[in-house]
Coordinates of C-alpha atoms in Angstrom, one line a residue:
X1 CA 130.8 16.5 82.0
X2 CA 128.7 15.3 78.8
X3 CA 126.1 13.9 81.1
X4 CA 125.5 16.9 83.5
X5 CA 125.7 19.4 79.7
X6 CA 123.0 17.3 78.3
X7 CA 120.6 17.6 82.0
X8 CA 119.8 21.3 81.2
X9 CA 119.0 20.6 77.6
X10 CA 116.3 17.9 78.2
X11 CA 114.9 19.9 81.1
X12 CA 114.3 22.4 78.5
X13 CA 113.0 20.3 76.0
X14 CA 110.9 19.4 78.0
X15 CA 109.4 22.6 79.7
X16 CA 109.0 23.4 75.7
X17 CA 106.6 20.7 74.9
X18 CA 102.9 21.9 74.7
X19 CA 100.7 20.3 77.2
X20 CA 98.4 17.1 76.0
X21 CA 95.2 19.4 77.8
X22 CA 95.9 22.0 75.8
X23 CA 95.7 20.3 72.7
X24 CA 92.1 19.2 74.2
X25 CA 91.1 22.6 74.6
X26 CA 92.0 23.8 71.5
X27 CA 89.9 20.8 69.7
X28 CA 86.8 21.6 71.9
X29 CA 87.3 25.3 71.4
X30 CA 86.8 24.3 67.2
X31 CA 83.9 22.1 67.5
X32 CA 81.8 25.0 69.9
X33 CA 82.9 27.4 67.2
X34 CA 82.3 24.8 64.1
X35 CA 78.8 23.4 66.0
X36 CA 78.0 27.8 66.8
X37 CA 78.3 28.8 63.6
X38 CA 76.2 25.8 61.8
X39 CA 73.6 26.1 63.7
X40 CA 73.2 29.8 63.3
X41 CA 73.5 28.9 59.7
X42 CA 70.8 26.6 59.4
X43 CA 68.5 28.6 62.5
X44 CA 68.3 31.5 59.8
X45 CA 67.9 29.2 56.6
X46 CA 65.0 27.1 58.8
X47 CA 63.3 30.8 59.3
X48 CA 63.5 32.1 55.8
X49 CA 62.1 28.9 54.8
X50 CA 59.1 28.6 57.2
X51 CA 58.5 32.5 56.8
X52 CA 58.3 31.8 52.3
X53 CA 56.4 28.7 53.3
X54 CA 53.8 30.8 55.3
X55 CA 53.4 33.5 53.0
X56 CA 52.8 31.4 50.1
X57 CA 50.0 29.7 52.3
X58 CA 48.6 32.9 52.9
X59 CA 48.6 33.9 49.6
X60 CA 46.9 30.5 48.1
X61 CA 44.1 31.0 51.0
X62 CA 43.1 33.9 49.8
X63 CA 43.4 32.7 46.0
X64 CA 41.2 30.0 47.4
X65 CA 38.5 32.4 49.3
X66 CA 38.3 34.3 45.9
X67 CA 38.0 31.7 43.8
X68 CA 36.8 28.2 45.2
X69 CA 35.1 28.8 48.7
X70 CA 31.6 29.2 46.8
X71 CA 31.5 25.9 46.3
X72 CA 34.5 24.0 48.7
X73 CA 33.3 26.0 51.5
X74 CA 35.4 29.1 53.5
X75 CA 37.3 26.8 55.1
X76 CA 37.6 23.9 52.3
X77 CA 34.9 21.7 54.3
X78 CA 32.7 20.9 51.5
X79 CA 29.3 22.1 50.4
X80 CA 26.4 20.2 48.9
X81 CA 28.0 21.3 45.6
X82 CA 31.5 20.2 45.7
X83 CA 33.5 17.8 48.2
X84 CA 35.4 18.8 50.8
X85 CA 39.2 19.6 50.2
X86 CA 40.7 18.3 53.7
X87 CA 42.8 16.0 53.2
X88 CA 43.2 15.8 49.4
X89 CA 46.9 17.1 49.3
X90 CA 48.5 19.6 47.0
X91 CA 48.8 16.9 44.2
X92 CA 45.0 17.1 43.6
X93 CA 45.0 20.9 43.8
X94 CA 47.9 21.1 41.3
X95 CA 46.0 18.3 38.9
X96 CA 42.5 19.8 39.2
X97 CA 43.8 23.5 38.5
X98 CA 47.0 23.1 37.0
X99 CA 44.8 21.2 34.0
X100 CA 41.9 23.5 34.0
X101 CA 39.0 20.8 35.3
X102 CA 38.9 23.7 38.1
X103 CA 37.6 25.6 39.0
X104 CA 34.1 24.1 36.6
X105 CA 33.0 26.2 33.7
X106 CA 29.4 24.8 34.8
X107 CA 28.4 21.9 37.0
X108 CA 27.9 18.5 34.8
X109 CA 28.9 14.7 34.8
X110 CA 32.7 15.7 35.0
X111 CA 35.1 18.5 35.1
X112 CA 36.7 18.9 31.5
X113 CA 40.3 19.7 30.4
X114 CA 39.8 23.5 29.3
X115 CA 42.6 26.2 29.7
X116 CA 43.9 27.1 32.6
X117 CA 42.9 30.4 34.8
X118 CA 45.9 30.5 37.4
X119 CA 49.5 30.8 36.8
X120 CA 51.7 27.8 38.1
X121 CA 52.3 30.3 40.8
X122 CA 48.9 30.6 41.8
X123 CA 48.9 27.3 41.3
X124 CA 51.3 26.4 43.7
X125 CA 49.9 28.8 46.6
X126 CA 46.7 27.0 46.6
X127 CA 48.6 23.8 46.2
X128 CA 50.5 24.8 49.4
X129 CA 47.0 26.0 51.4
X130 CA 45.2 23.1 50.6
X131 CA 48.1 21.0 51.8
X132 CA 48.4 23.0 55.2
X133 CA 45.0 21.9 56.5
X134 CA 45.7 18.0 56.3
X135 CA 48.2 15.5 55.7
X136 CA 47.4 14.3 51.8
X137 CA 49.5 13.4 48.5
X138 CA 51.6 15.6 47.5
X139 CA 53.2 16.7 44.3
X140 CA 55.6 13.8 43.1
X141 CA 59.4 14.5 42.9
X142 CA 60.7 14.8 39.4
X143 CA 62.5 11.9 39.5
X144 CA 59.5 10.0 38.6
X145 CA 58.4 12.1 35.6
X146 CA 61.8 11.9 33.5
X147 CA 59.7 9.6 31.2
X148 CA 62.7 7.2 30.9
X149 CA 61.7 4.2 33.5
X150 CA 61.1 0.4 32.1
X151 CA 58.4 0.4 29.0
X152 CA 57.8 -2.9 29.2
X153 CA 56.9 -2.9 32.7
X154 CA 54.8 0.1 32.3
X155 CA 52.6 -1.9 29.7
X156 CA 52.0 -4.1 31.4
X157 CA 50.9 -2.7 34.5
X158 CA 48.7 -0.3 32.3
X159 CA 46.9 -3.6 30.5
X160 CA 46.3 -4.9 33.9
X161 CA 44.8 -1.2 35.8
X162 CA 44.2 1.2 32.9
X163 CA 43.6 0.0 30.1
X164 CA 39.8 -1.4 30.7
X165 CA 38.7 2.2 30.8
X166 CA 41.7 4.3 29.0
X167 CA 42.1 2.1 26.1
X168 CA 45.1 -0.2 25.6
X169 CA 46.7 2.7 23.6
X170 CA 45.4 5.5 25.9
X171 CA 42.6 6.7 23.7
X172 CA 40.1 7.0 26.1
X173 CA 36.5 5.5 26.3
X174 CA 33.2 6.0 27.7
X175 CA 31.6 5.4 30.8
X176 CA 28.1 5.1 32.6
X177 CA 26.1 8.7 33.2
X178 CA 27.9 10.7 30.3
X179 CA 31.3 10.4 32.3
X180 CA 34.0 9.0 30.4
X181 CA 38.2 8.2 30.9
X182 CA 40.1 11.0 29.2
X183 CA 42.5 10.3 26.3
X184 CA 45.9 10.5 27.4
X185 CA 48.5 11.5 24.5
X186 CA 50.6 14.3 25.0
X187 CA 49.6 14.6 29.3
X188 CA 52.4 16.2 31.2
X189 CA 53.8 13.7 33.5
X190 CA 53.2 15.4 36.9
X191 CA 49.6 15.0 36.4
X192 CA 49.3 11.5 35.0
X193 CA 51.3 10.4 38.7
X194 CA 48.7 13.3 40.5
X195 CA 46.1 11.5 38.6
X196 CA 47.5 8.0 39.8
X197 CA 47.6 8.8 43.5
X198 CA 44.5 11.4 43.8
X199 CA 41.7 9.1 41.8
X200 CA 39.6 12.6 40.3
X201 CA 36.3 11.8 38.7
X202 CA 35.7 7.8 38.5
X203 CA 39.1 7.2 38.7
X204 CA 40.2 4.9 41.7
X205 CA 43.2 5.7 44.1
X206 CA 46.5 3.9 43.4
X207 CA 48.3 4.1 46.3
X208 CA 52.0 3.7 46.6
X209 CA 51.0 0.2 48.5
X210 CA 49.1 -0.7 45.2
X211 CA 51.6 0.3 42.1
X212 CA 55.1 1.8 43.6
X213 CA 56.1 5.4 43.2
X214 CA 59.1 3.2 40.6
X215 CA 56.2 1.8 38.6
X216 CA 54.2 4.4 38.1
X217 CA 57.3 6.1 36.6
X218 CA 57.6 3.3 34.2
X219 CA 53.5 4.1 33.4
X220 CA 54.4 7.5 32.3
X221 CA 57.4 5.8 30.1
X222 CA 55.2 3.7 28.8
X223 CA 52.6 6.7 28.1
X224 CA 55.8 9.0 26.4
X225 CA 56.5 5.9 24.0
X226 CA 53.1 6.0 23.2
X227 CA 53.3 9.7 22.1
X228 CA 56.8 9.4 20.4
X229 CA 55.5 5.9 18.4
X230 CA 52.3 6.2 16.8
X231 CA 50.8 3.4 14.6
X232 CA 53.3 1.2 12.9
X233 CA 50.0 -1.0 11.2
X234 CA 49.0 2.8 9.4
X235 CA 45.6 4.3 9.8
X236 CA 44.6 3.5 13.8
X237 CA 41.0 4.7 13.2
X238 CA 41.2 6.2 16.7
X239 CA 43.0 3.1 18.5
X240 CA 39.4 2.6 19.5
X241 CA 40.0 -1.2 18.9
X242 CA 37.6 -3.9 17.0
X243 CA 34.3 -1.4 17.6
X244 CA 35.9 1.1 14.8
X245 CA 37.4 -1.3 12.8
X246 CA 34.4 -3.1 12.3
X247 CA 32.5 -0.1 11.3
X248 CA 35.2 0.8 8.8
X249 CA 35.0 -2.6 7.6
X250 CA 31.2 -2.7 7.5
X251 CA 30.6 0.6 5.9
X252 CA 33.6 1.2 3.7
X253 CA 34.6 -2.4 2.6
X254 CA 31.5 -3.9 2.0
X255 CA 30.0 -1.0 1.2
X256 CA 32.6 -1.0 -1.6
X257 CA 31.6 -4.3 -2.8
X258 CA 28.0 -3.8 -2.9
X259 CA 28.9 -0.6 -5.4
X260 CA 30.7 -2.6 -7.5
X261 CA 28.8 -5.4 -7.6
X262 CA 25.1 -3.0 -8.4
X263 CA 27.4 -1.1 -11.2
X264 CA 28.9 -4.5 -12.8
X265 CA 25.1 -5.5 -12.8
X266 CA 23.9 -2.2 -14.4
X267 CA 27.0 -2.7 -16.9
X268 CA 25.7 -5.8 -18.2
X269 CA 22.3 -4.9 -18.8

């Protein structure tokens, strides 16, 4: 009697259980409906990007017909007066503008540092133009520019690349045909790596084959020390090296000993 009670009951049980396929379907049914709704999701975020993207192309080619064709050319090809832009990347549209060298007050040896006629919107647009027609450098991530990489290391390597035309302690220096190596105290930190990778004026390209994007972070530390420590020695007569100290010495110390020797001579007579 126990035996044929308990029949019924595990007949039911097991008409009750759920069916292993179902358990299938519903997992498929969540991964159409998860997979559905991300790519929806990231289908309209890819659109609202590519449509900002265009539109801030369009606005820095017309910035760029305005402002720069006269010389680059209508479609950034170059002109006997200025180089063409193909090719150059946003990084040298954002140093060249974003420091004032562009566009040239008049045409001469080398574009100067002078205040700046865009925004750093305007900026940005022609960045962004400039960039669409070629494959180039582009503006570093600001991970690099936090100022805080390995000083030691970044003297170094500026001894050994910069320092023959920047000066040891960044003060600048001439060059041939009235061009000369900017000083570089107080230089935001986007354009001394744009400066690095684009080579404007004499200076040559430093690919990130030649000093690595991780090095040339630890330049701009080494550049920031340089601004937060000035002279521990006192007076730095320019940091200039032995050229100015030799003329102070020269003029103001023998100088000094040649007055006091003629007035201890005119004393005793």
């Amino acid at each position: 009697m126990a035996n044929s009670a308990s029949a019924p009951l595990r007949r039911t049980r097991a008409t009750g259980r759920r069916s292993p396929l179902a358990s299938v379907a519903l997992l498929v049914i969540g991964l159409v409906a998860t997979g559905g709704a991300y790519a929806a999701f990231t289908s309209s975020a890819t659109a609202q990007s590519t449509a900002s993207v265009e539109a801030l192309v369009n606005e820095g080619e017309k910035l760029f017909i305005a402002n720069c064709a006269s010389c680059h050319g209508l479609s950034a090809e170059g002109t006997d007066n200025a180089p063409t832009l193909i090719g150059v990347g946003a990084a040298s549209v954002d140093f060249q503008v974003g420091t004032g060298r562009m566009p040239m007050a008049a045409s001469g040896p080398q574009a100067e540092v002078k205040p700046t006629q865009f925004t750093d919107e305007q900026t940005a647009a022609m960045a962004a133009y400039v960039a669409s027609l070629a494959p180039g450098p582009a503006i570093p991530a600001a991970e690099y520019l936090t100022g805080e990489g390995d000083v030691a290391n970044g003297a170094e390597l500026f001894r050994i690349n910069c320092a023959m035309c920047h000066n040891v302690a960044g003060a600048g220096g001439a060059l041939t045909e009235g061009k000369y190596a900017p000083a570089l105290q107080d230089i935001d930190p986007v354009h001394v790596y744009e400066a690095m990778v684009t080579g404007p004026q004499n200076m040559p390209v430093f690919s990130d084959l030649n000093i690595t994007p991780e090095d040339k972070a630890d330049i701009i530390a080494y550049l920031a020390y340089l601004d937060d420590n000035p002279s521990a020695g006192g007076l730095n007569l320019g940091s200039l090296g032995p050229v100015s100290e030799g003329l102070f010495v020269w003029i103001f110390v023998l100088g000094s000993i040649v007055a006091i020797t003629v007035w201890l001579t005119a004393r005793s007579n």
